[in-house]
Short mmCIF file of C-alpha atoms in Angstrom, two decimals:
data_model
loop_
_atom_site.label_atom_id
_atom_site.label_comp_id
_atom_site.label_asym_id
_atom_site.label_seq_id
_atom_site.Cartn_x
_atom_site.Cartn_y
_atom_site.Cartn_z
CA UNK R 990 282.53 -120.35 105.05
CA UNK R 991 284.18 -117.18 103.77
CA UNK R 992 282.48 -115.20 100.94
CA UNK R 993 284.97 -113.81 98.42
CA UNK R 994 284.41 -111.42 95.62
CA UNK R 995 285.70 -110.87 92.06
CA UNK R 996 284.75 -109.20 88.82
CA UNK R 997 284.19 -111.33 85.75
CA UNK R 998 283.70 -110.47 82.11
CA UNK R 999 280.65 -112.00 80.40
CA UNK R 1000 278.50 -111.10 77.43
CA UNK R 1001 280.52 -107.92 76.88
CA UNK R 1002 279.87 -106.61 80.42
CA UNK R 1003 281.63 -106.66 83.80
CA UNK R 1004 279.83 -108.45 86.67
CA UNK R 1005 280.57 -108.39 90.32
CA UNK R 1006 280.27 -111.91 91.65
CA UNK R 1007 280.29 -113.24 95.25
CA UNK R 1008 281.66 -116.76 95.71
CA UNK R 1009 281.62 -119.29 98.54
CA UNK R 1010 282.42 -122.93 99.04
CA UNK R 1011 284.90 -125.47 97.71
CA UNK R 1012 286.22 -124.83 94.18
CA UNK R 1013 285.53 -128.44 93.25
CA UNK R 1014 281.94 -128.45 94.49
CA UNK R 1015 278.89 -128.69 92.28
CA UNK R 1016 278.18 -125.05 91.08
CA UNK R 1017 275.02 -123.31 92.28
CA UNK R 1018 274.25 -119.91 90.87
CA UNK R 1019 271.85 -117.71 92.85
CA UNK R 1020 269.92 -115.03 90.96
CA UNK R 1021 268.50 -112.20 93.15
CA UNK R 1022 265.35 -110.15 92.48
CA UNK R 1023 264.22 -106.58 92.65
CA UNK R 1024 265.20 -104.38 94.46
CA UNK R 1025 268.07 -106.47 95.82
CA UNK R 1026 271.68 -107.35 94.93
CA UNK R 1027 273.93 -110.32 95.59
CA UNK R 1028 273.70 -109.70 99.36
CA UNK R 1029 270.17 -110.96 99.35
CA UNK R 1030 271.84 -114.42 99.35
CA UNK R 1031 274.49 -113.67 101.93
CA UNK R 1032 272.79 -115.85 104.63
CA UNK R 1033 272.22 -118.75 102.19
CA UNK R 1034 275.67 -118.92 100.71
CA UNK R 1035 277.58 -120.34 103.65
CA UNK R 1036 274.75 -122.83 104.34
CA UNK R 1037 274.92 -124.12 100.81
CA UNK R 1038 278.70 -124.09 100.89
CA UNK R 1039 278.73 -126.18 104.01
CA UNK R 1040 276.87 -128.86 101.99
CA UNK R 1041 279.76 -128.92 99.51
CA UNK R 1042 278.43 -126.65 96.82
CA UNK R 1043 280.42 -123.94 95.00
CA UNK R 1044 278.05 -121.00 95.40
CA UNK R 1045 278.00 -118.14 92.85
CA UNK R 1046 275.90 -114.95 93.48
CA UNK R 1047 276.26 -112.23 90.93
CA UNK R 1048 275.02 -108.72 90.99
CA UNK R 1049 272.76 -109.01 87.93
CA UNK R 1050 273.01 -106.63 85.02
CA UNK R 1051 272.11 -103.10 86.24
CA UNK R 1052 272.46 -103.99 89.96
CA UNK R 1053 275.08 -103.29 92.66
CA UNK R 1054 278.51 -102.76 91.13
CA UNK R 1055 277.90 -104.70 87.94
CA UNK R 1056 277.74 -102.83 84.61
CA UNK R 1057 274.62 -100.83 83.82
CA UNK R 1058 273.85 -100.39 80.11
CA UNK R 1059 271.77 -97.29 79.42
CA UNK R 1060 269.20 -98.65 76.91
CA UNK R 1061 265.92 -100.25 77.97
CA UNK R 1062 266.34 -103.01 75.37
CA UNK R 1063 269.60 -104.05 77.04
CA UNK R 1064 267.50 -105.45 79.88
CA UNK R 1065 265.44 -107.90 77.83
CA UNK R 1066 265.37 -111.29 79.54
CA UNK R 1067 266.57 -113.10 76.40
CA UNK R 1068 269.68 -110.93 76.31
CA UNK R 1069 270.34 -111.56 80.05
CA UNK R 1070 270.24 -115.31 79.64
CA UNK R 1071 273.61 -114.83 77.93
CA UNK R 1072 274.87 -113.02 81.03
CA UNK R 1073 274.29 -116.12 83.15
CA UNK R 1074 275.75 -118.59 80.71
CA UNK R 1075 278.64 -116.22 80.13
CA UNK R 1076 279.39 -115.94 83.89
CA UNK R 1077 279.37 -119.76 84.11
CA UNK R 1078 281.72 -119.95 81.11
CA UNK R 1079 284.15 -117.47 82.60
CA UNK R 1080 284.20 -119.38 85.90
CA UNK R 1081 284.69 -122.68 84.09
CA UNK R 1082 281.34 -124.36 84.74
CA UNK R 1083 279.69 -126.05 81.70
CA UNK R 1084 276.55 -126.68 83.77
CA UNK R 1085 275.10 -125.45 87.06
CA UNK R 1086 272.27 -125.82 89.51
CA UNK R 1087 270.18 -122.59 89.24
CA UNK R 1088 268.16 -120.77 91.91
CA UNK R 1089 266.20 -117.56 91.36
CA UNK R 1090 263.90 -115.37 93.34
CA UNK R 1091 261.55 -112.72 92.03
CA UNK R 1092 263.12 -111.24 88.83
CA UNK R 1093 265.96 -113.67 89.33
CA UNK R 1094 263.32 -116.39 89.17
CA UNK R 1095 261.98 -115.04 85.85
CA UNK R 1096 265.54 -115.04 84.50
CA UNK R 1097 266.16 -118.55 85.80
CA UNK R 1098 263.03 -119.85 83.91
CA UNK R 1099 264.37 -118.28 80.70
CA UNK R 1100 267.87 -119.78 81.19
CA UNK R 1101 266.22 -123.22 81.62
CA UNK R 1102 264.21 -122.64 78.44
CA UNK R 1103 267.00 -121.20 76.26
CA UNK R 1104 269.88 -123.31 77.47
CA UNK R 1105 268.51 -126.46 79.21
CA UNK R 1106 271.79 -128.24 78.57
CA UNK R 1107 273.41 -125.78 81.01
CA UNK R 1108 270.90 -126.27 83.88
CA UNK R 1109 271.10 -129.46 85.97
CA UNK R 1110 268.18 -128.58 88.23
CA UNK R 1111 266.14 -125.44 88.81
CA UNK R 1112 264.66 -123.81 91.94
CA UNK R 1113 262.47 -120.74 91.65
CA UNK R 1114 260.98 -118.83 94.54
CA UNK R 1115 257.81 -116.74 94.17
CA UNK R 1116 257.94 -116.12 90.50
CA UNK R 1117 256.24 -117.72 87.46
CA UNK R 1118 257.60 -117.94 83.96
CA UNK R 1119 257.08 -114.73 82.02
CA UNK R 1120 254.28 -116.02 79.76
CA UNK R 1121 252.38 -117.29 82.79
CA UNK R 1122 252.59 -113.81 84.29
CA UNK R 1123 251.61 -112.11 81.05
CA UNK R 1124 248.37 -114.15 80.78
CA UNK R 1125 247.54 -113.79 84.52
CA UNK R 1126 244.70 -111.23 84.11
CA UNK R 1127 242.78 -113.78 82.11
CA UNK R 1128 242.69 -116.11 85.16
CA UNK R 1129 242.88 -113.76 88.12
CA UNK R 1130 241.37 -110.23 87.77
CA UNK R 1131 243.14 -109.18 90.98
CA UNK R 1132 246.64 -109.81 89.67
CA UNK R 1133 246.84 -106.55 87.75
CA UNK R 1134 246.13 -104.63 90.96
CA UNK R 1135 248.84 -106.62 92.78
CA UNK R 1136 251.27 -105.73 89.97
CA UNK R 1137 250.32 -102.06 89.65
CA UNK R 1138 253.94 -101.00 90.12
CA UNK R 1139 254.85 -102.54 86.74
CA UNK R 1140 252.82 -99.85 84.92
CA UNK R 1141 254.10 -97.14 87.30
CA UNK R 1142 257.68 -98.12 86.39
CA UNK R 1143 257.03 -97.40 82.74
CA UNK R 1144 257.02 -93.72 83.47
CA UNK R 1145 260.27 -91.88 82.57
CA UNK R 1146 262.52 -90.54 85.38
CA UNK R 1147 259.84 -90.38 88.06
CA UNK R 1148 260.24 -93.88 89.41
CA UNK R 1149 263.95 -93.66 89.97
CA UNK R 1150 263.75 -90.14 91.32
CA UNK R 1151 261.05 -91.00 93.81
CA UNK R 1152 262.90 -94.16 94.87
CA UNK R 1153 265.97 -92.09 95.71
CA UNK R 1154 264.28 -89.59 98.01
CA UNK R 1155 264.98 -89.54 101.71
CA UNK R 1156 267.68 -92.17 101.56
CA UNK R 1157 265.57 -94.58 99.51
CA UNK R 1158 262.69 -94.46 101.98
CA UNK R 1159 260.12 -95.74 99.45
CA UNK R 1160 262.01 -98.87 98.54
CA UNK R 1161 262.69 -99.65 102.20
CA UNK R 1162 259.10 -99.08 103.07
CA UNK R 1163 257.83 -101.40 100.37
CA UNK R 1164 260.20 -104.20 101.52
CA UNK R 1165 259.37 -103.77 105.24
CA UNK R 1166 255.63 -103.50 104.82
CA UNK R 1167 255.33 -106.48 102.45
CA UNK R 1168 257.38 -108.83 104.63
CA UNK R 1169 256.84 -110.44 108.02
CA UNK R 1170 257.70 -108.10 110.91
CA UNK R 1171 261.39 -107.95 111.58
CA UNK R 1172 262.44 -109.60 108.39
CA UNK R 1173 264.75 -106.79 107.23
CA UNK R 1174 267.24 -105.51 109.81
CA UNK R 1175 268.80 -102.07 109.78
CA UNK R 1176 272.04 -103.65 108.71
CA UNK R 1177 270.35 -105.38 105.77
CA UNK R 1178 268.59 -102.24 104.66
CA UNK R 1179 271.81 -100.24 104.95
CA UNK R 1180 273.52 -102.72 102.56
CA UNK R 1181 270.67 -102.35 100.13
CA UNK R 1182 270.84 -98.60 100.27
CA UNK R 1183 274.50 -98.77 99.48
CA UNK R 1184 273.80 -100.96 96.43
CA UNK R 1185 271.01 -98.58 95.26
CA UNK R 1186 273.37 -95.64 95.63
CA UNK R 1187 275.69 -96.81 92.82
CA UNK R 1188 275.53 -94.53 89.78
CA UNK R 1189 272.60 -95.38 87.47
CA UNK R 1190 271.54 -98.31 89.66
CA UNK R 1191 267.97 -97.28 90.22
CA UNK R 1192 267.48 -96.39 86.52
CA UNK R 1193 268.90 -99.76 85.46
CA UNK R 1194 266.89 -101.79 88.03
CA UNK R 1195 263.68 -100.25 86.86
CA UNK R 1196 264.68 -100.85 83.18
CA UNK R 1197 264.04 -104.56 83.89
CA UNK R 1198 260.34 -103.64 84.20
CA UNK R 1199 260.35 -101.35 81.19
CA UNK R 1200 262.02 -104.01 79.03
CA UNK R 1201 259.44 -106.59 80.20
CA UNK R 1202 256.68 -104.72 78.38
CA UNK R 1203 258.70 -103.38 75.46
CA UNK R 1204 260.94 -106.39 74.76
CA UNK R 1205 259.09 -109.45 76.13
CA UNK R 1206 260.74 -112.91 75.64
CA UNK R 1207 259.43 -114.79 72.69
CA UNK R 1208 260.52 -118.37 73.35
CA UNK R 1209 257.38 -119.82 74.90
CA UNK R 1210 259.19 -123.18 75.11
CA UNK R 1211 258.40 -125.71 77.78
CA UNK R 1212 260.63 -126.08 80.80
CA UNK R 1213 262.11 -129.57 80.49
CA UNK R 1214 264.66 -129.51 83.32
CA UNK R 1215 263.60 -130.85 86.74
CA UNK R 1216 262.28 -127.87 88.73
CA UNK R 1217 261.16 -126.95 92.20
CA UNK R 1218 258.84 -123.99 92.93
CA UNK R 1219 258.80 -122.56 96.43
CA UNK R 1220 255.96 -120.10 97.11
CA UNK R 1221 255.19 -117.89 100.11
CA UNK R 1222 251.37 -117.75 99.97
CA UNK R 1223 251.10 -114.29 101.62
CA UNK R 1224 252.83 -112.65 98.62
CA UNK R 1225 251.26 -109.20 98.08
CA UNK R 1226 252.66 -108.91 94.59
CA UNK R 1227 252.19 -112.34 92.94
CA UNK R 1228 249.13 -114.43 93.75
CA UNK R 1229 248.96 -118.23 94.15
CA UNK R 1230 246.83 -118.31 90.97
CA UNK R 1231 250.15 -118.16 89.10
CA UNK R 1232 251.20 -121.63 90.33
CA UNK R 1233 248.88 -123.73 88.20
CA UNK R 1234 249.92 -122.15 84.86
CA UNK R 1235 253.52 -122.54 85.91
CA UNK R 1236 252.92 -126.27 86.43
CA UNK R 1237 251.32 -126.44 82.99
CA UNK R 1238 254.51 -125.17 81.34
CA UNK R 1239 256.82 -127.64 83.07
CA UNK R 1240 257.61 -131.29 82.31
CA UNK R 1241 258.75 -131.96 85.89
CA UNK R 1242 257.81 -129.51 88.63
CA UNK R 1243 257.51 -129.95 92.39
CA UNK R 1244 255.70 -127.27 94.34
CA UNK R 1245 256.09 -126.46 98.00
CA UNK R 1246 253.86 -123.83 99.54
CA UNK R 1247 254.65 -121.80 102.67
CA UNK R 1248 251.24 -120.62 104.02
CA UNK R 1249 252.67 -118.16 106.54
CA UNK R 1250 255.35 -116.53 104.39
CA UNK R 1251 255.41 -113.64 101.94
CA UNK R 1252 257.15 -112.74 98.75
CA UNK R 1253 260.30 -112.43 100.86
CA UNK R 1254 260.40 -116.14 101.67
CA UNK R 1255 264.24 -116.45 101.32
CA UNK R 1256 264.69 -113.78 103.98
CA UNK R 1257 261.96 -114.96 106.28
CA UNK R 1258 262.80 -118.65 106.30
CA UNK R 1259 266.39 -119.05 104.99
CA UNK R 1260 267.04 -122.34 106.76
CA UNK R 1261 263.85 -123.95 105.34
CA UNK R 1262 264.65 -122.57 101.86
CA UNK R 1263 268.18 -124.04 101.99
CA UNK R 1264 266.83 -127.36 103.20
CA UNK R 1265 264.43 -127.52 100.28
CA UNK R 1266 267.15 -126.57 97.85
CA UNK R 1267 269.66 -129.14 99.11
CA UNK R 1268 267.12 -131.92 99.23
CA UNK R 1269 265.91 -131.18 95.69
CA UNK R 1270 269.41 -130.88 94.28
CA UNK R 1271 270.47 -134.15 95.91
CA UNK R 1272 267.47 -135.92 94.48
CA UNK R 1273 266.80 -137.49 97.91
CA UNK R 1274 263.04 -137.78 97.53
CA UNK R 1275 260.01 -135.60 97.81
CA UNK R 1276 260.44 -131.94 99.06
CA UNK R 1277 259.93 -131.25 102.72
CA UNK R 1278 256.51 -129.74 103.50
CA UNK R 1279 253.18 -129.55 101.73
#
């Protein structure tokens, strides 16, 4: 299944979008996390397309070759919900199946809250809704230590400068050391470095974290759409203590845990992830696994 590319206008910005699968297939939009780009889904897209889905993987606001507004407040989750609905509008999809990982997962939860009529089903990988994350220190005193980088990213200039040094050595090191051995190939890391090298990309990527503290979402609404949460339990950044409060915010949530996988579950077990997604989207019964 060939992956094609195009730029689309949505919410006043230009977005690079990767596409795969039959035009008439049910649309699936894949939302990547930090510090990735659309290519984090490159392995999954043909697998989903082979099941008949029309797969859409944008470079989210501030990432890759998509537009990169300069202000921190431009990266508020509530504003970026309109990016996703706008991309779907431009591509002619009134509704879609939504998948998100990491920050893409946080955005996916907010899309499901703000525009549930646009979301048929939702899959999130290793990310809780924003309010579950915000209240995490009350339940798990270790979570602030896992998320130390969120505070570090509030500093001006230093985070993006240090991330750019020695051909983005810091970002590569974080990804490699927090994943199973061999998860990220040299080819994959080279593609990430290319995405990070776009003008203002590092600044804009880090603005997501700055906006999270300065412009947090206010909705707090329940998630009413059917949802599936996949969680690699060896996640160094987000503890399993975040699963229970996520369940409490959802009307219909299935949870599948992967005891041997990390935060980078989509990269470590792409076939298993696609299997879970396809089975859940088809409504063919309980998810595979625990």
